[in-house]
Amino acid sequence: AQKVTQAQTEISVVEKEDVTLDCVYETRDTTYYLFWYKQPPSGELVFLIRRNSFDEQNEISGRYSWNFQKSTSSFNFTITASQVVDSAVYFCALRARNTGGFKTIFGAGTRLFVKA
Amino acid sequence: EPEVTQTPSHQVTQMGQEVILRCVPISNHLYFYWYRQILGQKVEFLVSFYNNEISEKSEIFDDQFSVERPDGSNFTLKIRSTKLEDSAMYFCASSELGTGDYEQYFGPGTRLTVT
């Protein structure tokens, strides 16, 4: 079975603080893909990153960075020097190549509030 | 950059009415999907569609739902007799191929309100 757990329901930080959003996943597949999406108040899903299971290299994109650790089945997302515009719901998601079929499995999301 | 479009952006309907949500996937994509997000909850997979047939569906996708590609560009989700609990944001997505290494591009969503 595929599962994505985002244990943090809501996080509130003050602008310029760093914040890490946790994501833990479960899959029996050896080939899988992990994603992060941002959902601003307007409701659309904004793609942030995709990672495949064979690439454990961490990635940095501007103020965003991702830490993928297969040993703990985690794919955490850090925003450095947070800004008010980062306020949104963030979803971690999983697609498994063989056992997951065609669907993307989403976590419950973490709502991030960044206060000025 | 090509994108998935959805119409309408917001639909209000009365319980028991039929609704059709429309999507135009990216033109060279072969796989199409519908997802649902009840307000404040996670995004849930409904159905995937390839080569004019359903390739996978979730337990949510019961007989009240159907999907169709009526022409070469549109992909529709029909709900035959809407219930209050069908109120949600519906996202269409498309991908070049169906395996996980192909990105699923999401549309902006249609917010369905059933009264």
mmCIF file with all atom_site columns, C-alpha atoms in Angstrom:
data_model
loop_
_atom_site.group_PDB
_atom_site.id
_atom_site.type_symbol
_atom_site.label_atom_id
_atom_site.label_alt_id
_atom_site.label_comp_id
_atom_site.label_asym_id
_atom_site.label_entity_id
_atom_site.label_seq_id
_atom_site.pdbx_PDB_ins_code
_atom_site.Cartn_x
_atom_site.Cartn_y
_atom_site.Cartn_z
_atom_site.occupancy
_atom_site.B_iso_or_equiv
_atom_site.pdbx_formal_charge
_atom_site.auth_seq_id
_atom_site.auth_comp_id
_atom_site.auth_asym_id
_atom_site.auth_atom_id
_atom_site.pdbx_PDB_model_num
ATOM 1   C CA . ALA A 1 1   ? 0.000   0.000  0.000   1.00 0.00 ? 1   ALA A CA 1
ATOM 2   C CA . GLN A 1 2   ? 1.106   3.547  -0.644  1.00 0.00 ? 2   GLN A CA 1
ATOM 3   C CA . LYS A 1 3   ? 0.878   6.180  2.033   1.00 0.00 ? 3   LYS A CA 1
ATOM 4   C CA . VAL A 1 4   ? 2.145   9.683  2.661   1.00 0.00 ? 4   VAL A CA 1
ATOM 5   C CA . THR A 1 5   ? 2.139   11.160 6.151   1.00 0.00 ? 5   THR A CA 1
ATOM 6   C CA . GLN A 1 6   ? 2.517   14.829 6.916   1.00 0.00 ? 6   GLN A CA 1
ATOM 7   C CA . ALA A 1 7   ? 2.310   14.916 10.680  1.00 0.00 ? 7   ALA A CA 1
ATOM 8   C CA . GLN A 1 8   ? 2.348   18.704 10.973  1.00 0.00 ? 8   GLN A CA 1
ATOM 9   C CA . THR A 1 9   ? -1.153  20.033 10.359  1.00 0.00 ? 9   THR A CA 1
ATOM 10  C CA . GLU A 1 10  ? -0.281  23.707 10.804  1.00 0.00 ? 10  GLU A CA 1
ATOM 11  C CA . ILE A 1 11  ? 2.920   25.609 11.352  1.00 0.00 ? 11  ILE A CA 1
ATOM 12  C CA . SER A 1 12  ? 3.156   29.274 12.210  1.00 0.00 ? 12  SER A CA 1
ATOM 13  C CA . VAL A 1 13  ? 6.413   31.213 11.897  1.00 0.00 ? 13  VAL A CA 1
ATOM 14  C CA . VAL A 1 14  ? 7.532   34.797 11.814  1.00 0.00 ? 14  VAL A CA 1
ATOM 15  C CA . GLU A 1 15  ? 8.972   36.175 8.627   1.00 0.00 ? 15  GLU A CA 1
ATOM 16  C CA . LYS A 1 16  ? 12.670  35.399 8.065   1.00 0.00 ? 16  LYS A CA 1
ATOM 17  C CA . GLU A 1 17  ? 12.530  32.261 10.189  1.00 0.00 ? 17  GLU A CA 1
ATOM 18  C CA . ASP A 1 18  ? 13.526  28.944 8.630   1.00 0.00 ? 18  ASP A CA 1
ATOM 19  C CA . VAL A 1 19  ? 10.856  26.260 8.599   1.00 0.00 ? 19  VAL A CA 1
ATOM 20  C CA . THR A 1 20  ? 10.945  22.550 7.794   1.00 0.00 ? 20  THR A CA 1
ATOM 21  C CA . LEU A 1 21  ? 7.915   20.620 6.620   1.00 0.00 ? 21  LEU A CA 1
ATOM 22  C CA . ASP A 1 22  ? 8.089   16.905 7.289   1.00 0.00 ? 22  ASP A CA 1
ATOM 23  C CA . CYS A 1 23  ? 7.001   14.119 4.960   1.00 0.00 ? 23  CYS A CA 1
ATOM 24  C CA . VAL A 1 24  ? 7.187   10.377 5.559   1.00 0.00 ? 24  VAL A CA 1
ATOM 25  C CA . TYR A 1 25  ? 6.132   7.918  2.886   1.00 0.00 ? 25  TYR A CA 1
ATOM 26  C CA . GLU A 1 26  ? 5.421   4.213  2.563   1.00 0.00 ? 26  GLU A CA 1
ATOM 27  C CA . THR A 1 27  ? 5.691   2.061  -0.523  1.00 0.00 ? 27  THR A CA 1
ATOM 28  C CA . ARG A 1 28  ? 6.807   -1.461 -1.373  1.00 0.00 ? 28  ARG A CA 1
ATOM 29  C CA . ASP A 1 29  ? 7.970   -0.373 -4.774  1.00 0.00 ? 29  ASP A CA 1
ATOM 30  C CA . THR A 1 30  ? 11.677  0.129  -5.390  1.00 0.00 ? 30  THR A CA 1
ATOM 31  C CA . THR A 1 31  ? 11.037  2.715  -8.084  1.00 0.00 ? 31  THR A CA 1
ATOM 32  C CA . TYR A 1 32  ? 8.947   5.652  -7.001  1.00 0.00 ? 32  TYR A CA 1
ATOM 33  C CA . TYR A 1 33  ? 8.678   9.393  -7.290  1.00 0.00 ? 33  TYR A CA 1
ATOM 34  C CA . LEU A 1 34  ? 8.174   11.989 -4.620  1.00 0.00 ? 34  LEU A CA 1
ATOM 35  C CA . PHE A 1 35  ? 6.719   15.436 -5.104  1.00 0.00 ? 35  PHE A CA 1
ATOM 36  C CA . TRP A 1 36  ? 5.998   18.632 -3.252  1.00 0.00 ? 36  TRP A CA 1
ATOM 37  C CA . TYR A 1 37  ? 3.166   20.941 -4.271  1.00 0.00 ? 37  TYR A CA 1
ATOM 38  C CA . LYS A 1 38  ? 2.182   24.342 -2.959  1.00 0.00 ? 38  LYS A CA 1
ATOM 39  C CA . GLN A 1 39  ? -1.489  25.326 -2.749  1.00 0.00 ? 39  GLN A CA 1
ATOM 40  C CA . PRO A 1 40  ? -1.914  29.068 -2.203  1.00 0.00 ? 40  PRO A CA 1
ATOM 41  C CA . PRO A 1 41  ? -5.238  30.522 -1.036  1.00 0.00 ? 41  PRO A CA 1
ATOM 42  C CA . SER A 1 42  ? -6.359  30.799 -4.673  1.00 0.00 ? 42  SER A CA 1
ATOM 43  C CA . GLY A 1 43  ? -6.553  26.996 -4.728  1.00 0.00 ? 43  GLY A CA 1
ATOM 44  C CA . GLU A 1 44  ? -4.378  25.850 -7.617  1.00 0.00 ? 44  GLU A CA 1
ATOM 45  C CA . LEU A 1 45  ? -1.658  23.238 -7.155  1.00 0.00 ? 45  LEU A CA 1
ATOM 46  C CA . VAL A 1 46  ? 1.799   24.573 -7.887  1.00 0.00 ? 46  VAL A CA 1
ATOM 47  C CA . PHE A 1 47  ? 4.455   21.958 -8.624  1.00 0.00 ? 47  PHE A CA 1
ATOM 48  C CA . LEU A 1 48  ? 7.663   22.514 -6.649  1.00 0.00 ? 48  LEU A CA 1
ATOM 49  C CA . ILE A 1 49  ? 9.851   19.440 -7.084  1.00 0.00 ? 49  ILE A CA 1
ATOM 50  C CA . ARG A 1 50  ? 9.989   15.820 -8.195  1.00 0.00 ? 50  ARG A CA 1
ATOM 51  C CA . ARG A 1 51  ? 12.516  13.321 -6.918  1.00 0.00 ? 51  ARG A CA 1
ATOM 52  C CA . ASN A 1 52  ? 12.996  9.731  -8.048  1.00 0.00 ? 52  ASN A CA 1
ATOM 53  C CA . SER A 1 53  ? 13.909  6.966  -5.636  1.00 0.00 ? 53  SER A CA 1
ATOM 54  C CA . PHE A 1 54  ? 17.368  6.474  -7.121  1.00 0.00 ? 54  PHE A CA 1
ATOM 55  C CA . ASP A 1 55  ? 18.481  10.006 -6.553  1.00 0.00 ? 55  ASP A CA 1
ATOM 56  C CA . GLU A 1 56  ? 19.102  10.771 -2.908  1.00 0.00 ? 56  GLU A CA 1
ATOM 57  C CA . GLN A 1 57  ? 20.988  13.943 -3.585  1.00 0.00 ? 57  GLN A CA 1
ATOM 58  C CA . ASN A 1 58  ? 19.564  16.865 -1.719  1.00 0.00 ? 58  ASN A CA 1
ATOM 59  C CA . GLU A 1 59  ? 18.387  19.773 -3.784  1.00 0.00 ? 59  GLU A CA 1
ATOM 60  C CA . ILE A 1 60  ? 18.397  23.500 -3.277  1.00 0.00 ? 60  ILE A CA 1
ATOM 61  C CA . SER A 1 61  ? 16.415  25.992 -5.307  1.00 0.00 ? 61  SER A CA 1
ATOM 62  C CA . GLY A 1 62  ? 16.708  29.513 -4.029  1.00 0.00 ? 62  GLY A CA 1
ATOM 63  C CA . ARG A 1 63  ? 15.210  29.602 -0.535  1.00 0.00 ? 63  ARG A CA 1
ATOM 64  C CA . TYR A 1 64  ? 13.812  26.073 -0.921  1.00 0.00 ? 64  TYR A CA 1
ATOM 65  C CA . SER A 1 65  ? 15.696  22.884 -0.140  1.00 0.00 ? 65  SER A CA 1
ATOM 66  C CA . TRP A 1 66  ? 14.725  19.247 0.042   1.00 0.00 ? 66  TRP A CA 1
ATOM 67  C CA . ASN A 1 67  ? 16.244  16.446 2.095   1.00 0.00 ? 67  ASN A CA 1
ATOM 68  C CA . PHE A 1 68  ? 15.519  12.959 0.785   1.00 0.00 ? 68  PHE A CA 1
ATOM 69  C CA . GLN A 1 69  ? 16.499  10.069 3.072   1.00 0.00 ? 69  GLN A CA 1
ATOM 70  C CA . LYS A 1 70  ? 15.536  6.589  1.942   1.00 0.00 ? 70  LYS A CA 1
ATOM 71  C CA . SER A 1 71  ? 16.748  5.067  5.206   1.00 0.00 ? 71  SER A CA 1
ATOM 72  C CA . THR A 1 72  ? 13.986  6.871  7.095   1.00 0.00 ? 72  THR A CA 1
ATOM 73  C CA . SER A 1 73  ? 11.529  7.115  4.149   1.00 0.00 ? 73  SER A CA 1
ATOM 74  C CA . SER A 1 74  ? 11.439  10.860 4.511   1.00 0.00 ? 74  SER A CA 1
ATOM 75  C CA . PHE A 1 75  ? 11.394  13.728 2.054   1.00 0.00 ? 75  PHE A CA 1
ATOM 76  C CA . ASN A 1 76  ? 11.471  16.922 4.063   1.00 0.00 ? 76  ASN A CA 1
ATOM 77  C CA . PHE A 1 77  ? 11.149  20.434 2.707   1.00 0.00 ? 77  PHE A CA 1
ATOM 78  C CA . THR A 1 78  ? 12.861  23.474 4.199   1.00 0.00 ? 78  THR A CA 1
ATOM 79  C CA . ILE A 1 79  ? 12.100  27.101 3.464   1.00 0.00 ? 79  ILE A CA 1
ATOM 80  C CA . THR A 1 80  ? 14.913  29.395 4.474   1.00 0.00 ? 80  THR A CA 1
ATOM 81  C CA . ALA A 1 81  ? 14.191  32.987 5.491   1.00 0.00 ? 81  ALA A CA 1
ATOM 82  C CA . SER A 1 82  ? 10.445  32.526 5.088   1.00 0.00 ? 82  SER A CA 1
ATOM 83  C CA . GLN A 1 83  ? 8.318   35.273 3.588   1.00 0.00 ? 83  GLN A CA 1
ATOM 84  C CA . VAL A 1 84  ? 4.634   36.126 3.915   1.00 0.00 ? 84  VAL A CA 1
ATOM 85  C CA . VAL A 1 85  ? 4.104   34.942 0.328   1.00 0.00 ? 85  VAL A CA 1
ATOM 86  C CA . ASP A 1 86  ? 5.134   31.459 1.432   1.00 0.00 ? 86  ASP A CA 1
ATOM 87  C CA . SER A 1 87  ? 1.878   31.178 3.381   1.00 0.00 ? 87  SER A CA 1
ATOM 88  C CA . ALA A 1 88  ? 0.026   28.273 1.785   1.00 0.00 ? 88  ALA A CA 1
ATOM 89  C CA . VAL A 1 89  ? -0.792  24.613 2.194   1.00 0.00 ? 89  VAL A CA 1
ATOM 90  C CA . TYR A 1 90  ? 2.056   22.342 1.161   1.00 0.00 ? 90  TYR A CA 1
ATOM 91  C CA . PHE A 1 91  ? 1.428   18.796 -0.006  1.00 0.00 ? 91  PHE A CA 1
ATOM 92  C CA . CYS A 1 92  ? 3.910   15.974 -0.232  1.00 0.00 ? 92  CYS A CA 1
ATOM 93  C CA . ALA A 1 93  ? 2.974   13.270 -2.750  1.00 0.00 ? 93  ALA A CA 1
ATOM 94  C CA . LEU A 1 94  ? 4.083   9.863  -4.016  1.00 0.00 ? 94  LEU A CA 1
ATOM 95  C CA . ARG A 1 95  ? 3.792   7.884  -7.234  1.00 0.00 ? 95  ARG A CA 1
ATOM 96  C CA . ALA A 1 96  ? 5.027   4.303  -7.287  1.00 0.00 ? 96  ALA A CA 1
ATOM 97  C CA . ARG A 1 97  ? 5.990   2.935  -10.664 1.00 0.00 ? 97  ARG A CA 1
ATOM 98  C CA . ASN A 1 98  ? 4.791   -0.643 -10.458 1.00 0.00 ? 98  ASN A CA 1
ATOM 99  C CA . THR A 1 99  ? 2.443   -1.095 -7.566  1.00 0.00 ? 99  THR A CA 1
ATOM 100 C CA . GLY A 1 100 ? 0.977   2.388  -7.484  1.00 0.00 ? 100 GLY A CA 1
ATOM 101 C CA . GLY A 1 101 ? -0.692  2.363  -10.829 1.00 0.00 ? 101 GLY A CA 1
ATOM 102 C CA . PHE A 1 102 ? -1.303  5.712  -12.358 1.00 0.00 ? 102 PHE A CA 1
ATOM 103 C CA . LYS A 1 103 ? -2.321  7.727  -9.360  1.00 0.00 ? 103 LYS A CA 1
ATOM 104 C CA . THR A 1 104 ? -0.520  10.266 -7.226  1.00 0.00 ? 104 THR A CA 1
ATOM 105 C CA . ILE A 1 105 ? -1.036  9.768  -3.498  1.00 0.00 ? 105 ILE A CA 1
ATOM 106 C CA . PHE A 1 106 ? -1.099  12.994 -1.519  1.00 0.00 ? 106 PHE A CA 1
ATOM 107 C CA . GLY A 1 107 ? -0.416  13.616 2.123   1.00 0.00 ? 107 GLY A CA 1
ATOM 108 C CA . ALA A 1 108 ? -2.904  15.547 4.220   1.00 0.00 ? 108 ALA A CA 1
ATOM 109 C CA . GLY A 1 109 ? -0.959  18.764 3.764   1.00 0.00 ? 109 GLY A CA 1
ATOM 110 C CA . THR A 1 110 ? 0.722   21.207 6.116   1.00 0.00 ? 110 THR A CA 1
ATOM 111 C CA . ARG A 1 111 ? -0.725  24.702 6.380   1.00 0.00 ? 111 ARG A CA 1
ATOM 112 C CA . LEU A 1 112 ? 2.066   27.237 6.771   1.00 0.00 ? 112 LEU A CA 1
ATOM 113 C CA . PHE A 1 113 ? 1.356   30.692 8.186   1.00 0.00 ? 113 PHE A CA 1
ATOM 114 C CA . VAL A 1 114 ? 4.146   33.227 7.848   1.00 0.00 ? 114 VAL A CA 1
ATOM 115 C CA . LYS A 1 115 ? 3.500   36.351 9.873   1.00 0.00 ? 115 LYS A CA 1
ATOM 116 C CA . ALA A 1 116 ? 5.093   39.690 9.083   1.00 0.00 ? 116 ALA A CA 1
ATOM 117 C CA . GLU B 2 1   ? 4.325   27.103 -21.742 1.00 0.00 ? 1   GLU B CA 1
ATOM 118 C CA . PRO B 2 2   ? 1.450   24.675 -22.404 1.00 0.00 ? 2   PRO B CA 1
ATOM 119 C CA . GLU B 2 3   ? -0.970  24.229 -19.540 1.00 0.00 ? 3   GLU B CA 1
ATOM 120 C CA . VAL B 2 4   ? -4.050  22.301 -18.529 1.00 0.00 ? 4   VAL B CA 1
ATOM 121 C CA . THR B 2 5   ? -7.189  24.425 -18.508 1.00 0.00 ? 5   THR B CA 1
ATOM 122 C CA . GLN B 2 6   ? -10.480 23.804 -16.747 1.00 0.00 ? 6   GLN B CA 1
ATOM 123 C CA . THR B 2 7   ? -13.930 25.303 -17.090 1.00 0.00 ? 7   THR B CA 1
ATOM 124 C CA . PRO B 2 8   ? -15.841 26.598 -15.300 1.00 0.00 ? 8   PRO B CA 1
ATOM 125 C CA . SER B 2 9   ? -13.723 27.865 -12.431 1.00 0.00 ? 9   SER B CA 1
ATOM 126 C CA . HIS B 2 10  ? -16.729 27.710 -10.113 1.00 0.00 ? 10  HIS B CA 1
ATOM 127 C CA . GLN B 2 11  ? -19.990 25.820 -10.575 1.00 0.00 ? 11  GLN B CA 1
ATOM 128 C CA . VAL B 2 12  ? -22.987 25.975 -8.285  1.00 0.00 ? 12  VAL B CA 1
ATOM 129 C CA . THR B 2 13  ? -25.656 23.340 -8.693  1.00 0.00 ? 13  THR B CA 1
ATOM 130 C CA . GLN B 2 14  ? -28.616 21.947 -6.836  1.00 0.00 ? 14  GLN B CA 1
ATOM 131 C CA . MET B 2 15  ? -28.622 18.526 -5.283  1.00 0.00 ? 15  MET B CA 1
ATOM 132 C CA . GLY B 2 16  ? -29.772 15.896 -7.765  1.00 0.00 ? 16  GLY B CA 1
ATOM 133 C CA . GLN B 2 17  ? -28.674 17.820 -10.840 1.00 0.00 ? 17  GLN B CA 1
ATOM 134 C CA . GLU B 2 18  ? -26.162 16.558 -13.328 1.00 0.00 ? 18  GLU B CA 1
ATOM 135 C CA . VAL B 2 19  ? -22.928 18.487 -13.794 1.00 0.00 ? 19  VAL B CA 1
ATOM 136 C CA . ILE B 2 20  ? -20.176 18.243 -16.367 1.00 0.00 ? 20  ILE B CA 1
ATOM 137 C CA . LEU B 2 21  ? -16.746 19.569 -15.551 1.00 0.00 ? 21  LEU B CA 1
ATOM 138 C CA . ARG B 2 22  ? -14.520 20.276 -18.511 1.00 0.00 ? 22  ARG B CA 1
ATOM 139 C CA . CYS B 2 23  ? -10.791 20.077 -18.984 1.00 0.00 ? 23  CYS B CA 1
ATOM 140 C CA . VAL B 2 24  ? -8.463  20.656 -21.900 1.00 0.00 ? 24  VAL B CA 1
ATOM 141 C CA . PRO B 2 25  ? -5.278  18.632 -21.300 1.00 0.00 ? 25  PRO B CA 1
ATOM 142 C CA . ILE B 2 26  ? -1.914  19.507 -22.791 1.00 0.00 ? 26  ILE B CA 1
ATOM 143 C CA . SER B 2 27  ? -2.081  18.626 -26.471 1.00 0.00 ? 27  SER B CA 1
ATOM 144 C CA . ASN B 2 28  ? 0.565   15.896 -26.776 1.00 0.00 ? 28  ASN B CA 1
ATOM 145 C CA . HIS B 2 29  ? -0.364  14.185 -23.515 1.00 0.00 ? 29  HIS B CA 1
ATOM 146 C CA . LEU B 2 30  ? -1.929  10.731 -23.580 1.00 0.00 ? 30  LEU B CA 1
ATOM 147 C CA . TYR B 2 31  ? -2.954  10.154 -19.956 1.00 0.00 ? 31  TYR B CA 1
ATOM 148 C CA . PHE B 2 32  ? -5.657  12.126 -18.205 1.00 0.00 ? 32  PHE B CA 1
ATOM 149 C CA . TYR B 2 33  ? -6.729  12.220 -14.602 1.00 0.00 ? 33  TYR B CA 1
ATOM 150 C CA . TRP B 2 34  ? -9.311  13.645 -12.244 1.00 0.00 ? 34  TRP B CA 1
ATOM 151 C CA . TYR B 2 35  ? -8.631  14.355 -8.596  1.00 0.00 ? 35  TYR B CA 1
ATOM 152 C CA . ARG B 2 36  ? -10.925 15.731 -5.913  1.00 0.00 ? 36  ARG B CA 1
ATOM 153 C CA . GLN B 2 37  ? -10.207 17.889 -2.871  1.00 0.00 ? 37  GLN B CA 1
ATOM 154 C CA . ILE B 2 38  ? -12.945 18.386 -0.314  1.00 0.00 ? 38  ILE B CA 1
ATOM 155 C CA . LEU B 2 39  ? -12.460 21.720 1.421   1.00 0.00 ? 39  LEU B CA 1
ATOM 156 C CA . GLY B 2 40  ? -9.653  21.573 3.941   1.00 0.00 ? 40  GLY B CA 1
ATOM 157 C CA . GLN B 2 41  ? -8.740  17.999 3.105   1.00 0.00 ? 41  GLN B CA 1
ATOM 158 C CA . LYS B 2 42  ? -6.164  16.258 0.969   1.00 0.00 ? 42  LYS B CA 1
ATOM 159 C CA . VAL B 2 43  ? -6.228  15.795 -2.762  1.00 0.00 ? 43  VAL B CA 1
ATOM 160 C CA . GLU B 2 44  ? -7.664  12.385 -3.681  1.00 0.00 ? 44  GLU B CA 1
ATOM 161 C CA . PHE B 2 45  ? -7.323  10.423 -6.896  1.00 0.00 ? 45  PHE B CA 1
ATOM 162 C CA . LEU B 2 46  ? -10.564 9.675  -8.724  1.00 0.00 ? 46  LEU B CA 1
ATOM 163 C CA . VAL B 2 47  ? -9.719  8.188  -12.112 1.00 0.00 ? 47  VAL B CA 1
ATOM 164 C CA . SER B 2 48  ? -7.125  7.874  -14.841 1.00 0.00 ? 48  SER B CA 1
ATOM 165 C CA . PHE B 2 49  ? -7.947  7.580  -18.541 1.00 0.00 ? 49  PHE B CA 1
ATOM 166 C CA . TYR B 2 50  ? -5.907  6.377  -21.472 1.00 0.00 ? 50  TYR B CA 1
ATOM 167 C CA . ASN B 2 51  ? -6.721  5.355  -25.006 1.00 0.00 ? 51  ASN B CA 1
ATOM 168 C CA . ASN B 2 52  ? -10.412 6.148  -24.522 1.00 0.00 ? 52  ASN B CA 1
ATOM 169 C CA . GLU B 2 53  ? -10.882 3.964  -21.518 1.00 0.00 ? 53  GLU B CA 1
ATOM 170 C CA . ILE B 2 54  ? -10.487 4.098  -17.767 1.00 0.00 ? 54  ILE B CA 1
ATOM 171 C CA . SER B 2 55  ? -7.130  2.664  -16.715 1.00 0.00 ? 55  SER B CA 1
ATOM 172 C CA . GLU B 2 56  ? -7.639  2.972  -12.983 1.00 0.00 ? 56  GLU B CA 1
ATOM 173 C CA . LYS B 2 57  ? -10.275 4.319  -10.614 1.00 0.00 ? 57  LYS B CA 1
ATOM 174 C CA . SER B 2 58  ? -10.618 4.765  -6.884  1.00 0.00 ? 58  SER B CA 1
ATOM 175 C CA . GLU B 2 59  ? -13.429 3.626  -4.633  1.00 0.00 ? 59  GLU B CA 1
ATOM 176 C CA . ILE B 2 60  ? -14.748 7.188  -4.684  1.00 0.00 ? 60  ILE B CA 1
ATOM 177 C CA . PHE B 2 61  ? -15.414 6.903  -8.415  1.00 0.00 ? 61  PHE B CA 1
ATOM 178 C CA . ASP B 2 62  ? -18.747 5.088  -8.243  1.00 0.00 ? 62  ASP B CA 1
ATOM 179 C CA . ASP B 2 63  ? -21.556 4.778  -10.780 1.00 0.00 ? 63  ASP B CA 1
ATOM 180 C CA . GLN B 2 64  ? -22.502 8.418  -10.319 1.00 0.00 ? 64  GLN B CA 1
ATOM 181 C CA . PHE B 2 65  ? -19.271 9.446  -12.023 1.00 0.00 ? 65  PHE B CA 1
ATOM 182 C CA . SER B 2 66  ? -18.236 9.035  -15.621 1.00 0.00 ? 66  SER B CA 1
ATOM 183 C CA . VAL B 2 67  ? -15.450 10.392 -17.790 1.00 0.00 ? 67  VAL B CA 1
ATOM 184 C CA . GLU B 2 68  ? -15.287 10.977 -21.487 1.00 0.00 ? 68  GLU B CA 1
ATOM 185 C CA . ARG B 2 69  ? -13.073 12.388 -24.168 1.00 0.00 ? 69  ARG B CA 1
ATOM 186 C CA . PRO B 2 70  ? -15.788 13.624 -26.502 1.00 0.00 ? 70  PRO B CA 1
ATOM 187 C CA . ASP B 2 71  ? -13.403 15.089 -29.070 1.00 0.00 ? 71  ASP B CA 1
ATOM 188 C CA . GLY B 2 72  ? -9.684  15.437 -29.622 1.00 0.00 ? 72  GLY B CA 1
ATOM 189 C CA . SER B 2 73  ? -9.165  18.107 -27.018 1.00 0.00 ? 73  SER B CA 1
ATOM 190 C CA . ASN B 2 74  ? -11.679 17.960 -24.162 1.00 0.00 ? 74  ASN B CA 1
ATOM 191 C CA . PHE B 2 75  ? -11.761 15.585 -21.209 1.00 0.00 ? 75  PHE B CA 1
ATOM 192 C CA . THR B 2 76  ? -14.896 15.687 -19.083 1.00 0.00 ? 76  THR B CA 1
ATOM 193 C CA . LEU B 2 77  ? -16.054 14.474 -15.700 1.00 0.00 ? 77  LEU B CA 1
ATOM 194 C CA . LYS B 2 78  ? -19.794 13.976 -15.319 1.00 0.00 ? 78  LYS B CA 1
ATOM 195 C CA . ILE B 2 79  ? -21.585 13.593 -12.024 1.00 0.00 ? 79  ILE B CA 1
ATOM 196 C CA . ARG B 2 80  ? -25.053 12.238 -12.749 1.00 0.00 ? 80  ARG B CA 1
ATOM 197 C CA . SER B 2 81  ? -27.005 13.209 -9.659  1.00 0.00 ? 81  SER B CA 1
ATOM 198 C CA . THR B 2 82  ? -25.024 15.471 -7.398  1.00 0.00 ? 82  THR B CA 1
ATOM 199 C CA . LYS B 2 83  ? -25.049 15.113 -3.624  1.00 0.00 ? 83  LYS B CA 1
ATOM 200 C CA . LEU B 2 84  ? -24.058 17.646 -1.001  1.00 0.00 ? 84  LEU B CA 1
ATOM 201 C CA . GLU B 2 85  ? -20.887 15.671 -0.323  1.00 0.00 ? 85  GLU B CA 1
ATOM 202 C CA . ASP B 2 86  ? -19.771 16.137 -3.932  1.00 0.00 ? 86  ASP B CA 1
ATOM 203 C CA . SER B 2 87  ? -18.967 19.746 -3.076  1.00 0.00 ? 87  SER B CA 1
ATOM 204 C CA . ALA B 2 88  ? -15.220 19.979 -3.615  1.00 0.00 ? 88  ALA B CA 1
ATOM 205 C CA . MET B 2 89  ? -12.462 21.298 -5.828  1.00 0.00 ? 89  MET B CA 1
ATOM 206 C CA . TYR B 2 90  ? -11.965 19.045 -8.836  1.00 0.00 ? 90  TYR B CA 1
ATOM 207 C CA . PHE B 2 91  ? -8.566  19.012 -10.475 1.00 0.00 ? 91  PHE B CA 1
ATOM 208 C CA . CYS B 2 92  ? -7.852  17.674 -13.932 1.00 0.00 ? 92  CYS B CA 1
ATOM 209 C CA . ALA B 2 93  ? -4.322  16.572 -14.775 1.00 0.00 ? 93  ALA B CA 1
ATOM 210 C CA . SER B 2 94  ? -2.522  15.169 -17.785 1.00 0.00 ? 94  SER B CA 1
ATOM 211 C CA . SER B 2 95  ? 0.791   13.500 -18.489 1.00 0.00 ? 95  SER B CA 1
ATOM 212 C CA . GLU B 2 96  ? 2.687   12.437 -21.576 1.00 0.00 ? 96  GLU B CA 1
ATOM 213 C CA . LEU B 2 97  ? 2.742   8.823  -20.433 1.00 0.00 ? 97  LEU B CA 1
ATOM 214 C CA . GLY B 2 98  ? 1.431   6.992  -17.390 1.00 0.00 ? 98  GLY B CA 1
ATOM 215 C CA . THR B 2 99  ? 4.508   5.985  -15.459 1.00 0.00 ? 99  THR B CA 1
ATOM 216 C CA . GLY B 2 100 ? 5.681   7.992  -12.500 1.00 0.00 ? 100 GLY B CA 1
ATOM 217 C CA . ASP B 2 101 ? 8.652   9.489  -14.262 1.00 0.00 ? 101 ASP B CA 1
ATOM 218 C CA . TYR B 2 102 ? 6.294   11.569 -16.355 1.00 0.00 ? 102 TYR B CA 1
ATOM 219 C CA . GLU B 2 103 ? 5.091   14.701 -14.666 1.00 0.00 ? 103 GLU B CA 1
ATOM 220 C CA . GLN B 2 104 ? 1.363   15.108 -14.068 1.00 0.00 ? 104 GLN B CA 1
ATOM 221 C CA . TYR B 2 105 ? 0.402   18.678 -14.878 1.00 0.00 ? 105 TYR B CA 1
ATOM 222 C CA . PHE B 2 106 ? -2.551  19.941 -12.891 1.00 0.00 ? 106 PHE B CA 1
ATOM 223 C CA . GLY B 2 107 ? -5.173  22.392 -14.038 1.00 0.00 ? 107 GLY B CA 1
ATOM 224 C CA . PRO B 2 108 ? -6.332  25.284 -11.850 1.00 0.00 ? 108 PRO B CA 1
ATOM 225 C CA . GLY B 2 109 ? -9.367  23.359 -10.608 1.00 0.00 ? 109 GLY B CA 1
ATOM 226 C CA . THR B 2 110 ? -13.147 23.724 -10.716 1.00 0.00 ? 110 THR B CA 1
ATOM 227 C CA . ARG B 2 111 ? -14.824 24.500 -7.417  1.00 0.00 ? 111 ARG B CA 1
ATOM 228 C CA . LEU B 2 112 ? -18.156 22.642 -7.329  1.00 0.00 ? 112 LEU B CA 1
ATOM 229 C CA . THR B 2 113 ? -20.728 23.753 -4.795  1.00 0.00 ? 113 THR B CA 1
ATOM 230 C CA . VAL B 2 114 ? -23.825 21.587 -4.363  1.00 0.00 ? 114 VAL B CA 1
ATOM 231 C CA . THR B 2 115 ? -26.694 23.264 -2.524  1.00 0.00 ? 115 THR B CA 1
#
